[in-house]
Amino acid sequence: MKFGIWGLEFNLFMDLYQSQNGNKQNSLWPRLKLYLFFGAIGLLMIGGLYALIFSQIFQVKVQISGLQRLTEDRFFHDFATAVFQNRLKGFLGFNNYFTWPSNIKLKNPLVASVDIDKRLLEKKILVKVEERQSYGIWCGGMPHPTSYISHSSCYWFDKGGVLFEEAPVPEGHLILRIDSDLETIPMLGELAVSAEFYANIDKIFKFFSETGLPIDSYVLKNDLQEFRAQVKDSPEIRFSLRFDVKNSLDALELLMQKGDWKKSNYVDLTVENRVYIQ
């Protein structure tokens, strides 16, 4: 009888042990799967990082076109300034595919645009740089306080009215020149005047270019918001920049057809839809 009781107690003990052991195994298996999962992810990340940095798969050759005044060294310096603020890209270097963005705007005033064509299969990065082209010279005013220029009073501007480079003081009338009474010239890379004002100024340029009238000088009176053109051996013509000059130019064209306007001292078109001759 005792043996039977001991046998029952032994069986109960074994059942309890096996139950506890099974519970431990059941609780360890999910943890083990989790560790294996994160371990695999870690290995993949390490492998991907190795391929990104050290493998030749993402190494590319950079080809730059369109540089005229700007050197390749200067371009790469400006590119690094703009892109390598990201430490990973700085670590990857210029010849890694992932360093190059699809588009970028450089702060160098000489650069109008940068087009980047990324070709991983060909292991190439084709960079096309468009430099600003000289349209005229803007003179007058002191350099902007934060500008690195400290002495020049004349600057090249492009067709869009953006100042981008120091210029010599022009003589004669072969180069388009604007004299401005602005106290401070904007920073290089910025519009010389507001976009609205420059749109009117450009229309005036085109008008006189198409009519063939020789211009001795163009003057911007910023305080008056006026733009003046001194026609050679003819009166000064005054425009307002506060409104679209199209109607003023149409009125001037009609006036020019009459022929007697050249006897006046100046033609005033600063009042909208009005023409005053002095």
mmCIF file of C-alpha atoms in Angstrom:
data_model
loop_
_atom_site.group_PDB
_atom_site.id
_atom_site.type_symbol
_atom_site.label_atom_id
_atom_site.label_comp_id
_atom_site.label_asym_id
_atom_site.label_seq_id
_atom_site.Cartn_x
_atom_site.Cartn_y
_atom_site.Cartn_z
ATOM 1 C CA MET A 1 0.000 0.000 0.000
ATOM 2 C CA LYS A 2 2.822 2.370 0.842
ATOM 3 C CA PHE A 3 4.530 1.503 -2.356
ATOM 4 C CA GLY A 4 1.402 2.391 -4.219
ATOM 5 C CA ILE A 5 1.249 5.751 -2.513
ATOM 6 C CA TRP A 6 4.901 6.416 -3.194
ATOM 7 C CA GLY A 7 4.399 5.480 -6.805
ATOM 8 C CA LEU A 8 1.505 7.889 -7.080
ATOM 9 C CA GLU A 9 3.538 10.663 -5.495
ATOM 10 C CA PHE A 10 6.425 9.962 -7.858
ATOM 11 C CA ASN A 11 4.148 10.102 -10.903
ATOM 12 C CA LEU A 12 2.642 13.372 -9.727
ATOM 13 C CA PHE A 13 6.135 14.831 -9.238
ATOM 14 C CA MET A 14 7.218 13.784 -12.744
ATOM 15 C CA ASP A 15 4.082 15.236 -14.291
ATOM 16 C CA LEU A 16 4.683 18.542 -12.504
ATOM 17 C CA TYR A 17 8.344 18.634 -13.585
ATOM 18 C CA GLN A 18 7.513 17.928 -17.211
ATOM 19 C CA SER A 19 4.789 20.583 -17.156
ATOM 20 C CA GLN A 20 7.145 23.232 -15.756
ATOM 21 C CA ASN A 21 9.899 22.266 -18.200
ATOM 22 C CA GLY A 22 7.469 22.486 -21.132
ATOM 23 C CA ASN A 23 6.323 25.935 -20.013
ATOM 24 C CA LYS A 24 9.933 27.132 -19.908
ATOM 25 C CA GLN A 25 10.570 25.813 -23.412
ATOM 26 C CA ASN A 26 7.390 27.430 -24.680
ATOM 27 C CA SER A 27 8.395 30.802 -23.206
ATOM 28 C CA LEU A 28 11.981 30.613 -24.524
ATOM 29 C CA TRP A 29 11.090 29.808 -28.139
ATOM 30 C CA PRO A 30 9.395 33.165 -28.962
ATOM 31 C CA ARG A 31 12.365 35.000 -27.462
ATOM 32 C CA LEU A 32 14.767 32.903 -29.491
ATOM 33 C CA LYS A 33 12.834 33.656 -32.692
ATOM 34 C CA LEU A 34 12.921 37.366 -31.847
ATOM 35 C CA TYR A 35 16.681 37.275 -31.281
ATOM 36 C CA LEU A 36 17.193 35.423 -34.550
ATOM 37 C CA PHE A 37 15.029 37.943 -36.409
ATOM 38 C CA PHE A 38 16.875 41.001 -35.112
ATOM 39 C CA GLY A 39 20.203 39.251 -35.616
ATOM 40 C CA ALA A 40 19.349 38.647 -39.267
ATOM 41 C CA ILE A 41 18.267 42.278 -39.669
ATOM 42 C CA GLY A 42 21.541 43.427 -38.109
ATOM 43 C CA LEU A 43 23.583 41.244 -40.453
ATOM 44 C CA LEU A 44 21.660 42.576 -43.453
ATOM 45 C CA MET A 45 22.275 46.152 -42.320
ATOM 46 C CA ILE A 46 25.976 45.509 -41.838
ATOM 47 C CA GLY A 47 26.173 43.858 -45.247
ATOM 48 C CA GLY A 48 24.251 46.705 -46.874
ATOM 49 C CA LEU A 49 26.445 49.308 -45.210
ATOM 50 C CA TYR A 50 29.559 47.471 -46.345
ATOM 51 C CA ALA A 51 28.247 47.316 -49.917
ATOM 52 C CA LEU A 52 27.321 50.988 -49.786
ATOM 53 C CA ILE A 53 30.723 52.158 -48.581
ATOM 54 C CA PHE A 54 33.315 49.656 -49.760
ATOM 55 C CA SER A 55 31.769 47.783 -52.666
ATOM 56 C CA GLN A 56 32.410 48.841 -56.260
ATOM 57 C CA ILE A 57 28.718 48.368 -57.055
ATOM 58 C CA PHE A 58 27.840 51.977 -56.240
ATOM 59 C CA GLN A 59 31.104 53.567 -57.336
ATOM 60 C CA VAL A 60 30.528 55.889 -60.304
ATOM 61 C CA LYS A 61 32.467 58.215 -62.557
ATOM 62 C CA VAL A 62 31.412 61.864 -62.471
ATOM 63 C CA GLN A 63 31.423 63.776 -65.757
ATOM 64 C CA ILE A 64 30.858 67.542 -65.686
ATOM 65 C CA SER A 65 29.986 69.682 -68.699
ATOM 66 C CA GLY A 66 29.083 73.330 -69.211
ATOM 67 C CA LEU A 67 31.867 74.891 -67.153
ATOM 68 C CA GLN A 68 33.295 78.052 -68.688
ATOM 69 C CA ARG A 69 34.483 80.502 -66.050
ATOM 70 C CA LEU A 70 33.961 78.098 -63.166
ATOM 71 C CA THR A 71 36.644 75.454 -62.596
ATOM 72 C CA GLU A 72 35.922 71.832 -61.644
ATOM 73 C CA ASP A 73 37.696 72.329 -58.321
ATOM 74 C CA ARG A 74 35.458 75.282 -57.533
ATOM 75 C CA PHE A 75 32.349 73.351 -58.555
ATOM 76 C CA PHE A 76 33.233 70.400 -56.307
ATOM 77 C CA HIS A 77 33.961 72.789 -53.448
ATOM 78 C CA ASP A 78 30.533 74.429 -53.818
ATOM 79 C CA PHE A 79 28.896 71.012 -54.165
ATOM 80 C CA ALA A 80 30.581 69.746 -51.007
ATOM 81 C CA THR A 81 29.448 72.846 -49.114
ATOM 82 C CA ALA A 82 25.848 72.183 -50.127
ATOM 83 C CA VAL A 83 25.709 68.377 -49.804
ATOM 84 C CA PHE A 84 28.305 67.242 -47.286
ATOM 85 C CA GLN A 85 26.436 68.756 -44.368
ATOM 86 C CA ASN A 86 24.981 65.243 -44.346
ATOM 87 C CA ARG A 87 27.802 63.318 -42.644
ATOM 88 C CA LEU A 88 27.003 60.018 -44.346
ATOM 89 C CA LYS A 89 27.260 61.602 -47.802
ATOM 90 C CA GLY A 90 30.465 63.286 -46.758
ATOM 91 C CA PHE A 91 31.840 59.902 -45.703
ATOM 92 C CA LEU A 92 30.776 58.275 -49.000
ATOM 93 C CA GLY A 93 32.603 60.881 -51.107
ATOM 94 C CA PHE A 94 32.081 62.266 -54.601
ATOM 95 C CA ASN A 95 32.282 58.942 -56.451
ATOM 96 C CA ASN A 96 29.418 57.197 -54.695
ATOM 97 C CA TYR A 97 26.078 56.978 -56.504
ATOM 98 C CA PHE A 98 24.063 57.854 -53.397
ATOM 99 C CA THR A 99 26.034 61.025 -52.720
ATOM 100 C CA TRP A 100 24.453 62.779 -55.688
ATOM 101 C CA PRO A 101 20.931 64.216 -55.342
ATOM 102 C CA SER A 102 18.560 64.357 -58.298
ATOM 103 C CA ASN A 103 18.674 68.148 -58.220
ATOM 104 C CA ILE A 104 20.574 70.796 -56.319
ATOM 105 C CA LYS A 105 20.864 74.565 -56.136
ATOM 106 C CA LEU A 106 24.357 75.895 -55.499
ATOM 107 C CA LYS A 107 24.963 79.215 -53.782
ATOM 108 C CA ASN A 108 27.644 80.260 -56.260
ATOM 109 C CA PRO A 109 26.174 83.283 -58.120
ATOM 110 C CA LEU A 110 27.861 82.200 -61.361
ATOM 111 C CA VAL A 111 25.721 79.049 -61.489
ATOM 112 C CA ALA A 112 22.236 79.428 -62.951
ATOM 113 C CA SER A 113 21.279 75.742 -62.714
ATOM 114 C CA VAL A 114 22.680 72.230 -62.270
ATOM 115 C CA ASP A 115 21.132 69.224 -64.027
ATOM 116 C CA ILE A 116 22.133 65.808 -62.639
ATOM 117 C CA ASP A 117 21.595 62.607 -64.653
ATOM 118 C CA LYS A 118 22.239 59.502 -62.509
ATOM 119 C CA ARG A 119 23.016 56.297 -64.442
ATOM 120 C CA LEU A 120 23.752 53.437 -62.063
ATOM 121 C CA LEU A 121 23.891 50.698 -64.721
ATOM 122 C CA GLU A 122 26.444 52.716 -66.687
ATOM 123 C CA LYS A 123 28.183 53.688 -63.431
ATOM 124 C CA LYS A 124 28.046 57.359 -64.413
ATOM 125 C CA ILE A 125 26.875 60.658 -63.001
ATOM 126 C CA LEU A 126 26.427 63.255 -65.746
ATOM 127 C CA VAL A 127 26.406 66.802 -64.400
ATOM 128 C CA LYS A 128 25.414 69.657 -66.708
ATOM 129 C CA VAL A 129 26.162 73.107 -65.316
ATOM 130 C CA GLU A 130 24.546 76.202 -66.798
ATOM 131 C CA GLU A 131 26.470 79.353 -65.980
ATOM 132 C CA ARG A 132 24.864 82.776 -66.021
ATOM 133 C CA GLN A 133 25.424 84.691 -69.239
ATOM 134 C CA SER A 134 26.223 88.392 -69.284
ATOM 135 C CA TYR A 135 23.314 90.578 -70.372
ATOM 136 C CA GLY A 136 24.402 93.960 -69.078
ATOM 137 C CA ILE A 137 26.250 95.869 -66.369
ATOM 138 C CA TRP A 138 24.618 97.361 -63.282
ATOM 139 C CA CYS A 139 26.495 100.291 -61.728
ATOM 140 C CA GLY A 140 26.078 102.363 -58.595
ATOM 141 C CA GLY A 141 25.632 101.844 -54.888
ATOM 142 C CA MET A 142 27.851 100.260 -52.284
ATOM 143 C CA PRO A 143 28.368 96.483 -52.085
ATOM 144 C CA HIS A 144 26.040 94.574 -49.771
ATOM 145 C CA PRO A 145 27.433 94.516 -46.169
ATOM 146 C CA THR A 146 27.598 90.701 -46.136
ATOM 147 C CA SER A 147 29.176 90.464 -49.586
ATOM 148 C CA TYR A 148 32.822 89.440 -49.986
ATOM 149 C CA ILE A 149 33.185 92.273 -52.535
ATOM 150 C CA SER A 150 34.424 95.504 -51.008
ATOM 151 C CA HIS A 151 35.390 97.835 -53.818
ATOM 152 C CA SER A 152 33.549 97.307 -57.103
ATOM 153 C CA SER A 153 30.618 99.536 -58.082
ATOM 154 C CA CYS A 154 29.635 97.678 -61.278
ATOM 155 C CA TYR A 155 28.345 94.125 -61.658
ATOM 156 C CA TRP A 156 27.312 91.864 -64.492
ATOM 157 C CA PHE A 157 23.671 90.820 -64.529
ATOM 158 C CA ASP A 158 22.011 88.075 -66.581
ATOM 159 C CA LYS A 159 18.869 88.174 -68.697
ATOM 160 C CA GLY A 160 16.771 87.489 -65.610
ATOM 161 C CA GLY A 161 18.196 90.498 -63.755
ATOM 162 C CA VAL A 162 20.397 88.531 -61.335
ATOM 163 C CA LEU A 163 23.728 90.078 -60.324
ATOM 164 C CA PHE A 164 26.482 87.489 -60.465
ATOM 165 C CA GLU A 165 29.988 88.917 -60.960
ATOM 166 C CA GLU A 166 32.099 92.046 -60.666
ATOM 167 C CA ALA A 167 32.378 94.034 -63.893
ATOM 168 C CA PRO A 168 34.629 96.804 -65.169
ATOM 169 C CA VAL A 169 33.157 100.280 -65.468
ATOM 170 C CA PRO A 170 32.002 100.285 -69.109
ATOM 171 C CA GLU A 171 32.746 103.052 -71.561
ATOM 172 C CA GLY A 172 30.804 103.737 -74.737
ATOM 173 C CA HIS A 173 27.484 102.174 -75.690
ATOM 174 C CA LEU A 174 28.414 98.708 -76.868
ATOM 175 C CA ILE A 175 27.452 97.146 -73.521
ATOM 176 C CA LEU A 176 24.044 97.594 -71.925
ATOM 177 C CA ARG A 177 24.539 99.639 -68.767
ATOM 178 C CA ILE A 178 22.197 100.733 -65.980
ATOM 179 C CA ASP A 179 23.153 103.424 -63.489
ATOM 180 C CA SER A 180 21.284 103.054 -60.224
ATOM 181 C CA ASP A 181 20.841 105.372 -57.259
ATOM 182 C CA LEU A 182 20.387 102.435 -54.877
ATOM 183 C CA GLU A 183 22.428 103.042 -51.732
ATOM 184 C CA THR A 184 23.297 99.355 -51.388
ATOM 185 C CA ILE A 185 23.611 96.816 -54.165
ATOM 186 C CA PRO A 186 21.970 93.435 -53.394
ATOM 187 C CA MET A 187 24.152 90.393 -52.802
ATOM 188 C CA LEU A 188 25.492 88.560 -55.829
ATOM 189 C CA GLY A 189 23.102 85.814 -56.848
ATOM 190 C CA GLU A 190 20.061 88.006 -56.166
ATOM 191 C CA LEU A 191 17.895 90.224 -58.360
ATOM 192 C CA ALA A 192 19.182 93.769 -58.740
ATOM 193 C CA VAL A 193 15.632 95.062 -58.145
ATOM 194 C CA SER A 194 12.283 93.423 -57.460
ATOM 195 C CA ALA A 195 11.017 90.946 -60.046
ATOM 196 C CA GLU A 196 8.097 93.260 -60.866
ATOM 197 C CA PHE A 197 10.395 96.222 -61.517
ATOM 198 C CA TYR A 198 12.835 94.188 -63.564
ATOM 199 C CA ALA A 199 10.047 92.792 -65.768
ATOM 200 C CA ASN A 200 9.209 96.386 -66.752
ATOM 201 C CA ILE A 201 12.871 97.287 -67.272
ATOM 202 C CA ASP A 202 13.332 94.296 -69.566
ATOM 203 C CA LYS A 203 10.315 95.333 -71.658
ATOM 204 C CA ILE A 204 11.896 98.767 -72.071
ATOM 205 C CA PHE A 205 15.188 97.185 -73.179
ATOM 206 C CA LYS A 206 13.409 95.091 -75.783
ATOM 207 C CA PHE A 207 11.387 98.058 -77.062
ATOM 208 C CA PHE A 208 14.432 100.199 -77.774
ATOM 209 C CA SER A 209 16.312 97.232 -79.199
ATOM 210 C CA GLU A 210 13.490 96.519 -81.654
ATOM 211 C CA THR A 211 12.981 100.158 -82.653
ATOM 212 C CA GLY A 212 16.707 100.657 -83.145
ATOM 213 C CA LEU A 213 16.812 103.925 -81.205
ATOM 214 C CA PRO A 214 20.343 104.511 -79.844
ATOM 215 C CA ILE A 215 20.386 104.976 -76.073
ATOM 216 C CA ASP A 216 23.091 107.008 -74.363
ATOM 217 C CA SER A 217 22.175 105.893 -70.854
ATOM 218 C CA TYR A 218 19.657 104.090 -68.660
ATOM 219 C CA VAL A 219 19.102 105.375 -65.135
ATOM 220 C CA LEU A 220 17.111 103.828 -62.290
ATOM 221 C CA LYS A 221 15.593 106.339 -59.864
ATOM 222 C CA ASN A 222 14.711 103.941 -57.105
ATOM 223 C CA ASP A 223 13.198 106.500 -54.702
ATOM 224 C CA LEU A 224 10.856 107.717 -57.436
ATOM 225 C CA GLN A 225 10.331 104.175 -58.763
ATOM 226 C CA GLU A 226 11.206 105.488 -62.212
ATOM 227 C CA PHE A 227 13.365 104.235 -65.058
ATOM 228 C CA ARG A 228 14.790 106.754 -67.517
ATOM 229 C CA ALA A 229 16.225 106.304 -70.991
ATOM 230 C CA GLN A 230 18.314 109.056 -72.542
ATOM 231 C CA VAL A 231 17.910 108.708 -76.309
ATOM 232 C CA LYS A 232 20.926 109.896 -78.296
ATOM 233 C CA ASP A 233 20.372 113.427 -79.670
ATOM 234 C CA SER A 234 16.777 113.179 -78.414
ATOM 235 C CA PRO A 235 14.842 113.846 -75.190
ATOM 236 C CA GLU A 236 14.930 111.746 -72.052
ATOM 237 C CA ILE A 237 12.035 109.303 -71.690
ATOM 238 C CA ARG A 238 10.724 108.608 -68.196
ATOM 239 C CA PHE A 239 8.824 105.473 -67.211
ATOM 240 C CA SER A 240 7.129 104.467 -63.984
ATOM 241 C CA LEU A 241 7.915 101.001 -62.641
ATOM 242 C CA ARG A 242 4.814 100.930 -60.437
ATOM 243 C CA PHE A 243 2.585 99.595 -63.220
ATOM 244 C CA ASP A 244 2.973 97.565 -66.424
ATOM 245 C CA VAL A 245 4.811 99.688 -68.990
ATOM 246 C CA LYS A 246 3.159 98.028 -72.001
ATOM 247 C CA ASN A 247 0.587 100.814 -72.467
ATOM 248 C CA SER A 248 3.312 103.429 -71.987
ATOM 249 C CA LEU A 249 5.423 101.808 -74.698
ATOM 250 C CA ASP A 250 2.440 101.637 -77.055
ATOM 251 C CA ALA A 251 1.813 105.351 -76.475
ATOM 252 C CA LEU A 252 5.500 106.130 -77.041
ATOM 253 C CA GLU A 253 5.461 104.214 -80.322
ATOM 254 C CA LEU A 254 2.525 106.315 -81.567
ATOM 255 C CA LEU A 255 4.311 109.470 -80.450
ATOM 256 C CA MET A 256 7.468 108.471 -82.281
ATOM 257 C CA GLN A 257 5.524 108.041 -85.516
ATOM 258 C CA LYS A 258 4.574 111.724 -85.431
ATOM 259 C CA GLY A 259 8.226 112.731 -85.431
ATOM 260 C CA ASP A 260 7.981 116.023 -83.534
ATOM 261 C CA TRP A 261 8.676 114.474 -80.113
ATOM 262 C CA LYS A 262 12.433 114.933 -80.580
ATOM 263 C CA LYS A 263 12.058 118.696 -80.112
ATOM 264 C CA SER A 264 10.990 118.303 -76.476
ATOM 265 C CA ASN A 265 13.193 118.197 -73.382
ATOM 266 C CA TYR A 266 11.694 114.984 -72.039
ATOM 267 C CA VAL A 267 8.735 112.649 -72.432
ATOM 268 C CA ASP A 268 6.999 111.781 -69.167
ATOM 269 C CA LEU A 269 5.165 108.440 -69.030
ATOM 270 C CA THR A 270 5.139 108.122 -65.246
ATOM 271 C CA VAL A 271 1.367 108.581 -64.939
ATOM 272 C CA GLU A 272 -0.670 105.593 -66.065
ATOM 273 C CA ASN A 273 -2.434 106.121 -69.418
ATOM 274 C CA ARG A 274 -1.026 109.646 -69.729
ATOM 275 C CA VAL A 275 1.748 111.186 -71.846
ATOM 276 C CA TYR A 276 3.350 114.483 -70.891
ATOM 277 C CA ILE A 277 5.813 116.260 -73.157
ATOM 278 C CA GLN A 278 7.985 119.062 -71.832
#
